[in-house]
Structures are given as C-alpha cells and as structure tokens.
Amino acid sequence: VDPAQCSPEAHSAVYLFLLVAKGAVTKEPDDTFVSMACRFMSVCSAEQVALEPKSVSVLCKQLVSHLEKGNSPMHALLAVRPLKTMLGKMTAPSKPPHMTVVHRPFAQVCILAKCYKEATAMLEAQIIDLPAERAGLDPYDIVVYAYYGAMIHIGMKRYMEALTYLRMAFTASVGGPTSCLVEAYKKYILVSLIAHGSVIELPKWSNRMQQQLLPHVTAYTELKEAFVKSADAKGGTAEDATQFAAKIEEHAAVYTK
C-alpha cells in the first residue's frame, strides 16, 4: 500500500507505518521520500504519533540517513522545521523536560544544515527525565545527543555550554569507550583549552574511561601538554611557543578532520 493513499493528518499511525516500510526499501538519497517524511512530520496528529515512538524513531533515522547521503546543507535545511515540529509533538507538556526519540536526529540535522540556532530552545531545556525503553530510546541515544548538543554550542562559540554537554556525554555513558566518546573527549580537550587555558578535570569516577580513551587521542593530549607549557606565565619560553606551533603543524590533518 502506498502512503499516498492515506491521509497523514487523519490516519497518522497508519501513514507512519507505511512510510517507514517505504523508507526501508527506498534507495538513498531520495528526494521524494524526504519530502513525504517532512510533510508528514509537519501535519501528523500528535496524539497518534505519540503512541508510536519506536516507529517515529525509525522514520527519523531514515530521514537523517537520506540527508547524510545527499550531503547538502541546503537539502538538510528543509528538514529542520519539520523535525522541530515533530519534537514538539513527541514532548508531553504536562511532564518534566524529557528525552524523546526526536532529540538526537533533530540535533544531527541542525548540524548537517549548519542551522544551530534552531536547536537553542531544545538545548536550553534541561532534561531531567529519561523515559524507559518503551519510549523507543536506546541508552546510547543520550550520549550521542549530548555530543551533538556540544557540537551545536561549539558552532555558536558557546564554549562553556559545550563543555557542559560534553560532560553529559561521559555522565550518560554506561559502557566502555565508543567512537562517539572518543570524539567527545577530543572536543573536551580542545574546548577546555579555548575556554580555560587548561583541561578541566572530568569527574573522578570517569578516570578508568579516560585511561581507555587515551590511546585514541594522542594528538590531542600532546597538544594539551604543549599548550599548557607554552602558556605558563612562569616557565613559558619562546622555544615552548615554537614547540606548540610545531605540534599543531605536526597533527594538522588530525585536528582539521
């Protein structure tokens, strides 16, 4: 059955299931699927979609995947407002600020579109509730969301807020090192140096995690050591500054990835 045969407003739940099925067999990127998904998010019934968070999660991931394959900020920009609308529909106003299945993909699309300000209200709402698995969330979602939140703040040069979100990524982690945590630790070192001139210590309980991450962030820890030495008012010398510049040049390809 083609989703076009249903009304996205009146039959939102059915339309959602059909759209997810269509997304599973549609070759990426596909402008028609992106357009259908965006329109659905804009007009669907909040009451109906709120009952199907897992399907909403799948649809959001499919949409993001199409946008990533399209590799166009202007293309991604078309999905920002629809996802923001869907975020509002999945957020129960009668409950404390809580994580939904739309937080992570919305933040990611704001980054893809370089449209950081659209995510400001979401990031400023302090999440104090993480719903159970039945809400369609994976425990790793909060880690990735925190990393994306930090990247958005970095894009707006809000470094103190970025550090808060990077710390959140470590706080929310329940397993061992992941690629997301490796990237979060790299950003934590760089943003700390920018905002404070030194790397602010993470909570002590994360020491083991940091030790596991160190082999993956060598270029960044070397930069930290060179930066602190060159910036030391008491012991810093012209040679130290030269070594710091040399360290940047040595790992330039890594820092600009």
PDB file of C-alpha atoms in Angstrom:
ATOM      1  CA  VAL A   1       0.000   0.000   0.000  1.00  0.00           C
ATOM      2  CA  ASP A   2       1.363   3.411  -0.973  1.00  0.00           C
ATOM      3  CA  PRO A   3       1.385   6.002   1.874  1.00  0.00           C
ATOM      4  CA  ALA A   4      -0.041   8.489  -0.623  1.00  0.00           C
ATOM      5  CA  GLN A   5      -3.347   6.596  -0.438  1.00  0.00           C
ATOM      6  CA  CYS A   6      -3.768   7.613   3.226  1.00  0.00           C
ATOM      7  CA  SER A   7      -4.208  10.962   4.895  1.00  0.00           C
ATOM      8  CA  PRO A   8      -1.194  11.889   7.038  1.00  0.00           C
ATOM      9  CA  GLU A   9      -3.444  14.089   9.168  1.00  0.00           C
ATOM     10  CA  ALA A  10      -6.398  11.769   9.751  1.00  0.00           C
ATOM     11  CA  HIS A  11      -4.617   8.403   9.586  1.00  0.00           C
ATOM     12  CA  SER A  12      -1.257   9.354  11.055  1.00  0.00           C
ATOM     13  CA  ALA A  13      -0.463   5.998  12.680  1.00  0.00           C
ATOM     14  CA  VAL A  14      -1.204   4.018   9.509  1.00  0.00           C
ATOM     15  CA  TYR A  15       0.636   6.546   7.348  1.00  0.00           C
ATOM     16  CA  LEU A  16       3.633   6.331   9.696  1.00  0.00           C
ATOM     17  CA  PHE A  17       3.861   2.538   9.382  1.00  0.00           C
ATOM     18  CA  LEU A  18       3.588   2.716   5.583  1.00  0.00           C
ATOM     19  CA  LEU A  19       6.171   5.494   5.373  1.00  0.00           C
ATOM     20  CA  VAL A  20       8.636   3.512   7.486  1.00  0.00           C
ATOM     21  CA  ALA A  21       8.083   0.481   5.230  1.00  0.00           C
ATOM     22  CA  LYS A  22       8.669   2.649   2.163  1.00  0.00           C
ATOM     23  CA  GLY A  23      11.841   4.036   3.710  1.00  0.00           C
ATOM     24  CA  ALA A  24      13.185   0.550   4.265  1.00  0.00           C
ATOM     25  CA  VAL A  25      13.140  -0.238   0.523  1.00  0.00           C
ATOM     26  CA  THR A  26      13.881   3.200  -0.930  1.00  0.00           C
ATOM     27  CA  LYS A  27      17.350   3.753  -2.361  1.00  0.00           C
ATOM     28  CA  GLU A  28      19.163   6.631  -0.660  1.00  0.00           C
ATOM     29  CA  PRO A  29      19.147   9.534  -1.191  1.00  0.00           C
ATOM     30  CA  ASP A  30      15.608  10.002  -2.458  1.00  0.00           C
ATOM     31  CA  ASP A  31      14.055  13.468  -2.614  1.00  0.00           C
ATOM     32  CA  THR A  32      10.510  12.112  -2.792  1.00  0.00           C
ATOM     33  CA  PHE A  33      10.892  10.155   0.450  1.00  0.00           C
ATOM     34  CA  VAL A  34      12.479  13.158   2.173  1.00  0.00           C
ATOM     35  CA  SER A  35       9.602  15.357   1.026  1.00  0.00           C
ATOM     36  CA  MET A  36       6.976  12.842   2.215  1.00  0.00           C
ATOM     37  CA  ALA A  37       8.654  12.407   5.596  1.00  0.00           C
ATOM     38  CA  CYS A  38       8.959  16.169   6.136  1.00  0.00           C
ATOM     39  CA  ARG A  39       5.342  16.821   5.197  1.00  0.00           C
ATOM     40  CA  PHE A  40       4.164  14.015   7.483  1.00  0.00           C
ATOM     41  CA  MET A  41       6.082  15.426  10.438  1.00  0.00           C
ATOM     42  CA  SER A  42       4.567  18.843   9.807  1.00  0.00           C
ATOM     43  CA  VAL A  43       0.908  17.765   9.632  1.00  0.00           C
ATOM     44  CA  CYS A  44       0.553  14.463  11.525  1.00  0.00           C
ATOM     45  CA  SER A  45      -1.612  14.034  14.604  1.00  0.00           C
ATOM     46  CA  ALA A  46       0.371  14.498  17.823  1.00  0.00           C
ATOM     47  CA  GLU A  47      -1.979  12.153  19.666  1.00  0.00           C
ATOM     48  CA  GLN A  48      -1.425   9.310  17.218  1.00  0.00           C
ATOM     49  CA  VAL A  49       2.340   9.562  16.729  1.00  0.00           C
ATOM     50  CA  ALA A  50       2.974   9.910  20.475  1.00  0.00           C
ATOM     51  CA  LEU A  51       1.694   6.345  20.817  1.00  0.00           C
ATOM     52  CA  GLU A  52       4.276   5.003  18.331  1.00  0.00           C
ATOM     53  CA  PRO A  53       7.682   6.321  19.460  1.00  0.00           C
ATOM     54  CA  LYS A  54       9.629   3.365  18.063  1.00  0.00           C
ATOM     55  CA  SER A  55       8.230   3.874  14.575  1.00  0.00           C
ATOM     56  CA  VAL A  56       8.854   7.621  14.845  1.00  0.00           C
ATOM     57  CA  SER A  57      12.442   6.824  15.819  1.00  0.00           C
ATOM     58  CA  VAL A  58      12.898   4.617  12.753  1.00  0.00           C
ATOM     59  CA  LEU A  59      11.422   7.266  10.454  1.00  0.00           C
ATOM     60  CA  CYS A  60      13.703   9.966  11.883  1.00  0.00           C
ATOM     61  CA  LYS A  61      16.760   7.765  11.386  1.00  0.00           C
ATOM     62  CA  GLN A  62      15.707   7.010   7.811  1.00  0.00           C
ATOM     63  CA  LEU A  63      15.276  10.714   7.103  1.00  0.00           C
ATOM     64  CA  VAL A  64      18.681  11.567   8.569  1.00  0.00           C
ATOM     65  CA  SER A  65      20.308   8.787   6.528  1.00  0.00           C
ATOM     66  CA  HIS A  66      18.833  10.187   3.300  1.00  0.00           C
ATOM     67  CA  LEU A  67      20.042  13.673   4.206  1.00  0.00           C
ATOM     68  CA  GLU A  68      23.543  12.423   5.037  1.00  0.00           C
ATOM     69  CA  LYS A  69      23.788  10.614   1.710  1.00  0.00           C
ATOM     70  CA  GLY A  70      22.557  13.767  -0.035  1.00  0.00           C
ATOM     71  CA  ASN A  71      25.471  15.650   1.544  1.00  0.00           C
ATOM     72  CA  SER A  72      23.885  19.094   1.083  1.00  0.00           C
ATOM     73  CA  PRO A  73      23.347  21.613   3.901  1.00  0.00           C
ATOM     74  CA  MET A  74      20.602  23.281   1.847  1.00  0.00           C
ATOM     75  CA  HIS A  75      18.842  19.940   1.451  1.00  0.00           C
ATOM     76  CA  ALA A  76      19.119  19.242   5.177  1.00  0.00           C
ATOM     77  CA  LEU A  77      17.757  22.710   5.917  1.00  0.00           C
ATOM     78  CA  LEU A  78      14.375  21.622   4.537  1.00  0.00           C
ATOM     79  CA  ALA A  79      14.055  19.042   7.303  1.00  0.00           C
ATOM     80  CA  VAL A  80      14.929  21.295  10.248  1.00  0.00           C
ATOM     81  CA  ARG A  81      11.475  22.822  10.808  1.00  0.00           C
ATOM     82  CA  PRO A  82       9.533  19.555  10.268  1.00  0.00           C
ATOM     83  CA  LEU A  83      11.747  17.771  12.805  1.00  0.00           C
ATOM     84  CA  LYS A  84      11.360  20.656  15.233  1.00  0.00           C
ATOM     85  CA  THR A  85       7.584  20.360  14.829  1.00  0.00           C
ATOM     86  CA  MET A  86       7.762  16.607  15.436  1.00  0.00           C
ATOM     87  CA  LEU A  87       9.864  17.221  18.543  1.00  0.00           C
ATOM     88  CA  GLY A  88       7.062  19.363  19.929  1.00  0.00           C
ATOM     89  CA  LYS A  89       4.510  16.665  19.156  1.00  0.00           C
ATOM     90  CA  MET A  90       6.540  13.994  20.958  1.00  0.00           C
ATOM     91  CA  THR A  91       7.128  16.177  24.016  1.00  0.00           C
ATOM     92  CA  ALA A  92       4.350  15.917  26.591  1.00  0.00           C
ATOM     93  CA  PRO A  93       3.819  19.435  28.027  1.00  0.00           C
ATOM     94  CA  SER A  94       2.373  18.015  31.243  1.00  0.00           C
ATOM     95  CA  LYS A  95       5.619  16.170  32.057  1.00  0.00           C
ATOM     96  CA  PRO A  96       9.037  17.471  33.179  1.00  0.00           C
ATOM     97  CA  PRO A  97      11.534  18.090  30.328  1.00  0.00           C
ATOM     98  CA  HIS A  98      12.332  14.642  28.988  1.00  0.00           C
ATOM     99  CA  MET A  99      14.307  12.951  26.249  1.00  0.00           C
ATOM    100  CA  THR A 100      12.373  11.889  23.161  1.00  0.00           C
ATOM    101  CA  VAL A 101      13.276   9.884  20.072  1.00  0.00           C
ATOM    102  CA  VAL A 102      13.425  13.141  18.089  1.00  0.00           C
ATOM    103  CA  HIS A 103      16.086  14.934  20.184  1.00  0.00           C
ATOM    104  CA  ARG A 104      19.040  13.117  18.645  1.00  0.00           C
ATOM    105  CA  PRO A 105      18.012  13.292  14.946  1.00  0.00           C
ATOM    106  CA  PHE A 106      16.879  16.915  15.263  1.00  0.00           C
ATOM    107  CA  ALA A 107      20.244  17.921  16.714  1.00  0.00           C
ATOM    108  CA  GLN A 108      22.044  15.979  13.990  1.00  0.00           C
ATOM    109  CA  VAL A 109      20.058  17.629  11.195  1.00  0.00           C
ATOM    110  CA  CYS A 110      20.712  21.079  12.681  1.00  0.00           C
ATOM    111  CA  ILE A 111      24.421  20.260  12.384  1.00  0.00           C
ATOM    112  CA  LEU A 112      24.065  18.933   8.832  1.00  0.00           C
ATOM    113  CA  ALA A 113      22.191  22.100   7.862  1.00  0.00           C
ATOM    114  CA  LYS A 114      24.558  24.356   9.861  1.00  0.00           C
ATOM    115  CA  CYS A 115      21.386  25.782  11.374  1.00  0.00           C
ATOM    116  CA  TYR A 116      22.467  25.859  15.011  1.00  0.00           C
ATOM    117  CA  LYS A 117      20.103  28.477  16.391  1.00  0.00           C
ATOM    118  CA  GLU A 118      17.035  26.341  15.647  1.00  0.00           C
ATOM    119  CA  ALA A 119      18.236  23.908  18.327  1.00  0.00           C
ATOM    120  CA  THR A 120      18.783  26.562  21.011  1.00  0.00           C
ATOM    121  CA  ALA A 121      15.431  26.143  22.775  1.00  0.00           C
ATOM    122  CA  MET A 122      15.832  22.359  22.859  1.00  0.00           C
ATOM    123  CA  LEU A 123      19.334  22.558  24.315  1.00  0.00           C
ATOM    124  CA  GLU A 124      18.368  25.140  26.930  1.00  0.00           C
ATOM    125  CA  ALA A 125      15.569  22.904  28.259  1.00  0.00           C
ATOM    126  CA  GLN A 126      17.358  20.868  30.908  1.00  0.00           C
ATOM    127  CA  ILE A 127      16.420  17.208  30.510  1.00  0.00           C
ATOM    128  CA  ILE A 128      15.574  15.731  33.892  1.00  0.00           C
ATOM    129  CA  ASP A 129      13.762  12.585  32.798  1.00  0.00           C
ATOM    130  CA  LEU A 130      14.937   9.699  30.608  1.00  0.00           C
ATOM    131  CA  PRO A 131      11.922   7.556  29.747  1.00  0.00           C
ATOM    132  CA  ALA A 132      12.133   3.788  29.787  1.00  0.00           C
ATOM    133  CA  GLU A 133      12.912   1.651  26.743  1.00  0.00           C
ATOM    134  CA  ARG A 134       9.227   1.571  25.867  1.00  0.00           C
ATOM    135  CA  ALA A 135       9.589   5.187  24.746  1.00  0.00           C
ATOM    136  CA  GLY A 136      11.703   3.998  21.800  1.00  0.00           C
ATOM    137  CA  LEU A 137      15.004   5.210  23.224  1.00  0.00           C
ATOM    138  CA  ASP A 138      18.310   3.407  23.254  1.00  0.00           C
ATOM    139  CA  PRO A 139      20.640   4.112  26.230  1.00  0.00           C
ATOM    140  CA  TYR A 140      23.272   5.290  23.740  1.00  0.00           C
ATOM    141  CA  ASP A 141      20.922   7.956  22.335  1.00  0.00           C
ATOM    142  CA  ILE A 142      21.571  10.334  25.230  1.00  0.00           C
ATOM    143  CA  VAL A 143      25.357  10.015  24.736  1.00  0.00           C
ATOM    144  CA  VAL A 144      25.127  10.878  21.040  1.00  0.00           C
ATOM    145  CA  TYR A 145      22.590  13.633  21.714  1.00  0.00           C
ATOM    146  CA  ALA A 146      24.928  15.184  24.283  1.00  0.00           C
ATOM    147  CA  TYR A 147      27.776  15.111  21.758  1.00  0.00           C
ATOM    148  CA  TYR A 148      25.624  16.714  19.068  1.00  0.00           C
ATOM    149  CA  GLY A 149      24.466  19.318  21.576  1.00  0.00           C
ATOM    150  CA  ALA A 150      28.083  20.174  22.296  1.00  0.00           C
ATOM    151  CA  MET A 151      28.854  20.465  18.583  1.00  0.00           C
ATOM    152  CA  ILE A 152      25.955  22.895  18.146  1.00  0.00           C
ATOM    153  CA  HIS A 153      27.199  25.034  21.031  1.00  0.00           C
ATOM    154  CA  ILE A 154      30.704  24.966  19.552  1.00  0.00           C
ATOM    155  CA  GLY A 155      29.245  26.115  16.235  1.00  0.00           C
ATOM    156  CA  MET A 156      27.816  29.132  18.059  1.00  0.00           C
ATOM    157  CA  LYS A 157      31.057  29.652  20.040  1.00  0.00           C
ATOM    158  CA  ARG A 158      29.242  28.932  23.309  1.00  0.00           C
ATOM    159  CA  TYR A 159      32.159  27.057  24.795  1.00  0.00           C
ATOM    160  CA  MET A 160      31.040  26.845  28.421  1.00  0.00           C
ATOM    161  CA  GLU A 161      27.726  25.310  27.350  1.00  0.00           C
ATOM    162  CA  ALA A 162      29.613  22.951  25.036  1.00  0.00           C
ATOM    163  CA  LEU A 163      31.702  21.717  27.961  1.00  0.00           C
ATOM    164  CA  THR A 164      28.514  21.040  29.937  1.00  0.00           C
ATOM    165  CA  TYR A 165      27.165  18.856  27.132  1.00  0.00           C
ATOM    166  CA  LEU A 166      30.478  17.054  26.658  1.00  0.00           C
ATOM    167  CA  ARG A 167      30.493  16.219  30.371  1.00  0.00           C
ATOM    168  CA  MET A 168      26.930  14.980  29.949  1.00  0.00           C
ATOM    169  CA  ALA A 169      28.138  12.520  27.319  1.00  0.00           C
ATOM    170  CA  PHE A 170      30.542  10.977  29.836  1.00  0.00           C
ATOM    171  CA  THR A 171      27.942  11.030  32.599  1.00  0.00           C
ATOM    172  CA  ALA A 172      25.378   9.234  30.432  1.00  0.00           C
ATOM    173  CA  SER A 173      27.768   6.561  29.194  1.00  0.00           C
ATOM    174  CA  VAL A 174      27.084   3.124  30.663  1.00  0.00           C
ATOM    175  CA  GLY A 175      29.589   1.028  28.713  1.00  0.00           C
ATOM    176  CA  GLY A 176      33.168   1.161  27.518  1.00  0.00           C
ATOM    177  CA  PRO A 177      34.767   3.542  25.022  1.00  0.00           C
ATOM    178  CA  THR A 178      32.825   4.206  21.826  1.00  0.00           C
ATOM    179  CA  SER A 179      33.624   6.216  18.716  1.00  0.00           C
ATOM    180  CA  CYS A 180      31.301   8.948  19.969  1.00  0.00           C
ATOM    181  CA  LEU A 181      33.075   9.170  23.330  1.00  0.00           C
ATOM    182  CA  VAL A 182      36.449   9.297  21.585  1.00  0.00           C
ATOM    183  CA  GLU A 183      35.265  12.300  19.564  1.00  0.00           C
ATOM    184  CA  ALA A 184      33.701  13.842  22.683  1.00  0.00           C
ATOM    185  CA  TYR A 185      36.984  13.545  24.573  1.00  0.00           C
ATOM    186  CA  LYS A 186      38.886  15.189  21.706  1.00  0.00           C
ATOM    187  CA  LYS A 187      36.442  18.092  21.699  1.00  0.00           C
ATOM    188  CA  TYR A 188      36.570  18.296  25.511  1.00  0.00           C
ATOM    189  CA  ILE A 189      40.334  18.832  25.409  1.00  0.00           C
ATOM    190  CA  LEU A 190      40.165  21.475  22.679  1.00  0.00           C
ATOM    191  CA  VAL A 191      37.207  23.392  24.124  1.00  0.00           C
ATOM    192  CA  SER A 192      38.720  23.336  27.618  1.00  0.00           C
ATOM    193  CA  LEU A 193      41.910  24.876  26.253  1.00  0.00           C
ATOM    194  CA  ILE A 194      39.926  27.554  24.422  1.00  0.00           C
ATOM    195  CA  ALA A 195      37.667  28.404  27.372  1.00  0.00           C
ATOM    196  CA  HIS A 196      40.040  27.939  30.317  1.00  0.00           C
ATOM    197  CA  GLY A 197      43.585  27.629  29.011  1.00  0.00           C
ATOM    198  CA  SER A 198      43.795  24.191  30.621  1.00  0.00           C
ATOM    199  CA  VAL A 199      41.848  20.937  30.582  1.00  0.00           C
ATOM    200  CA  ILE A 200      39.235  20.902  33.333  1.00  0.00           C
ATOM    201  CA  GLU A 201      39.155  17.565  35.111  1.00  0.00           C
ATOM    202  CA  LEU A 202      36.227  15.261  34.495  1.00  0.00           C
ATOM    203  CA  PRO A 203      34.550  13.503  37.460  1.00  0.00           C
ATOM    204  CA  LYS A 204      36.878  11.034  39.210  1.00  0.00           C
ATOM    205  CA  TRP A 205      34.593   8.092  38.504  1.00  0.00           C
ATOM    206  CA  SER A 206      35.360   8.562  34.794  1.00  0.00           C
ATOM    207  CA  ASN A 207      39.137   8.068  35.287  1.00  0.00           C
ATOM    208  CA  ARG A 208      39.027   4.489  34.042  1.00  0.00           C
ATOM    209  CA  MET A 209      37.136   5.549  30.937  1.00  0.00           C
ATOM    210  CA  GLN A 210      39.653   8.316  30.288  1.00  0.00           C
ATOM    211  CA  GLN A 211      42.527   5.848  30.557  1.00  0.00           C
ATOM    212  CA  GLN A 212      40.835   3.657  27.964  1.00  0.00           C
ATOM    213  CA  LEU A 213      40.363   6.641  25.660  1.00  0.00           C
ATOM    214  CA  LEU A 214      43.939   7.952  25.861  1.00  0.00           C
ATOM    215  CA  PRO A 215      45.401   5.675  23.125  1.00  0.00           C
ATOM    216  CA  HIS A 216      42.842   7.129  20.701  1.00  0.00           C
ATOM    217  CA  VAL A 217      43.525  10.818  21.440  1.00  0.00           C
ATOM    218  CA  THR A 218      47.328  11.010  21.494  1.00  0.00           C
ATOM    219  CA  ALA A 219      47.497  14.024  19.171  1.00  0.00           C
ATOM    220  CA  TYR A 220      45.167  15.931  21.492  1.00  0.00           C
ATOM    221  CA  THR A 221      46.918  15.090  24.747  1.00  0.00           C
ATOM    222  CA  GLU A 222      50.230  16.124  23.159  1.00  0.00           C
ATOM    223  CA  LEU A 223      48.639  19.404  22.102  1.00  0.00           C
ATOM    224  CA  LYS A 224      47.334  19.930  25.631  1.00  0.00           C
ATOM    225  CA  GLU A 225      50.785  19.416  27.139  1.00  0.00           C
ATOM    226  CA  ALA A 226      52.429  21.734  24.601  1.00  0.00           C
ATOM    227  CA  PHE A 227      49.745  24.390  25.088  1.00  0.00           C
ATOM    228  CA  VAL A 228      49.996  24.392  28.875  1.00  0.00           C
ATOM    229  CA  LYS A 229      53.791  24.596  28.720  1.00  0.00           C
ATOM    230  CA  SER A 230      53.804  27.481  26.233  1.00  0.00           C
ATOM    231  CA  ALA A 231      51.120  29.386  28.150  1.00  0.00           C
ATOM    232  CA  ASP A 232      52.763  29.011  31.557  1.00  0.00           C
ATOM    233  CA  ALA A 233      53.499  32.571  32.663  1.00  0.00           C
ATOM    234  CA  LYS A 234      56.337  31.450  34.914  1.00  0.00           C
ATOM    235  CA  GLY A 235      58.108  28.902  32.774  1.00  0.00           C
ATOM    236  CA  GLY A 236      56.936  29.509  29.222  1.00  0.00           C
ATOM    237  CA  THR A 237      59.640  30.458  26.723  1.00  0.00           C
ATOM    238  CA  ALA A 238      59.877  31.322  23.044  1.00  0.00           C
ATOM    239  CA  GLU A 239      61.085  27.769  22.485  1.00  0.00           C
ATOM    240  CA  ASP A 240      57.944  26.421  24.183  1.00  0.00           C
ATOM    241  CA  ALA A 241      55.765  28.549  21.905  1.00  0.00           C
ATOM    242  CA  THR A 242      57.683  27.257  18.893  1.00  0.00           C
ATOM    243  CA  GLN A 243      57.157  23.676  20.041  1.00  0.00           C
ATOM    244  CA  PHE A 244      53.436  24.342  20.456  1.00  0.00           C
ATOM    245  CA  ALA A 245      53.209  25.684  16.896  1.00  0.00           C
ATOM    246  CA  ALA A 246      55.190  22.685  15.663  1.00  0.00           C
ATOM    247  CA  LYS A 247      52.777  20.326  17.423  1.00  0.00           C
ATOM    248  CA  ILE A 248      49.831  21.975  15.668  1.00  0.00           C
ATOM    249  CA  GLU A 249      51.561  21.620  12.317  1.00  0.00           C
ATOM    250  CA  GLU A 250      52.525  18.002  13.043  1.00  0.00           C
ATOM    251  CA  HIS A 251      48.921  16.919  13.676  1.00  0.00           C
ATOM    252  CA  ALA A 252      47.168  19.480  11.454  1.00  0.00           C
ATOM    253  CA  ALA A 253      45.461  16.785   9.385  1.00  0.00           C
ATOM    254  CA  VAL A 254      44.020  15.221  12.561  1.00  0.00           C
ATOM    255  CA  TYR A 255      42.737  18.495  14.031  1.00  0.00           C
ATOM    256  CA  THR A 256      41.032  19.587  10.801  1.00  0.00           C
ATOM    257  CA  LYS A 257      39.107  16.346  10.196  1.00  0.00           C
TER     258      LYS A 257
END
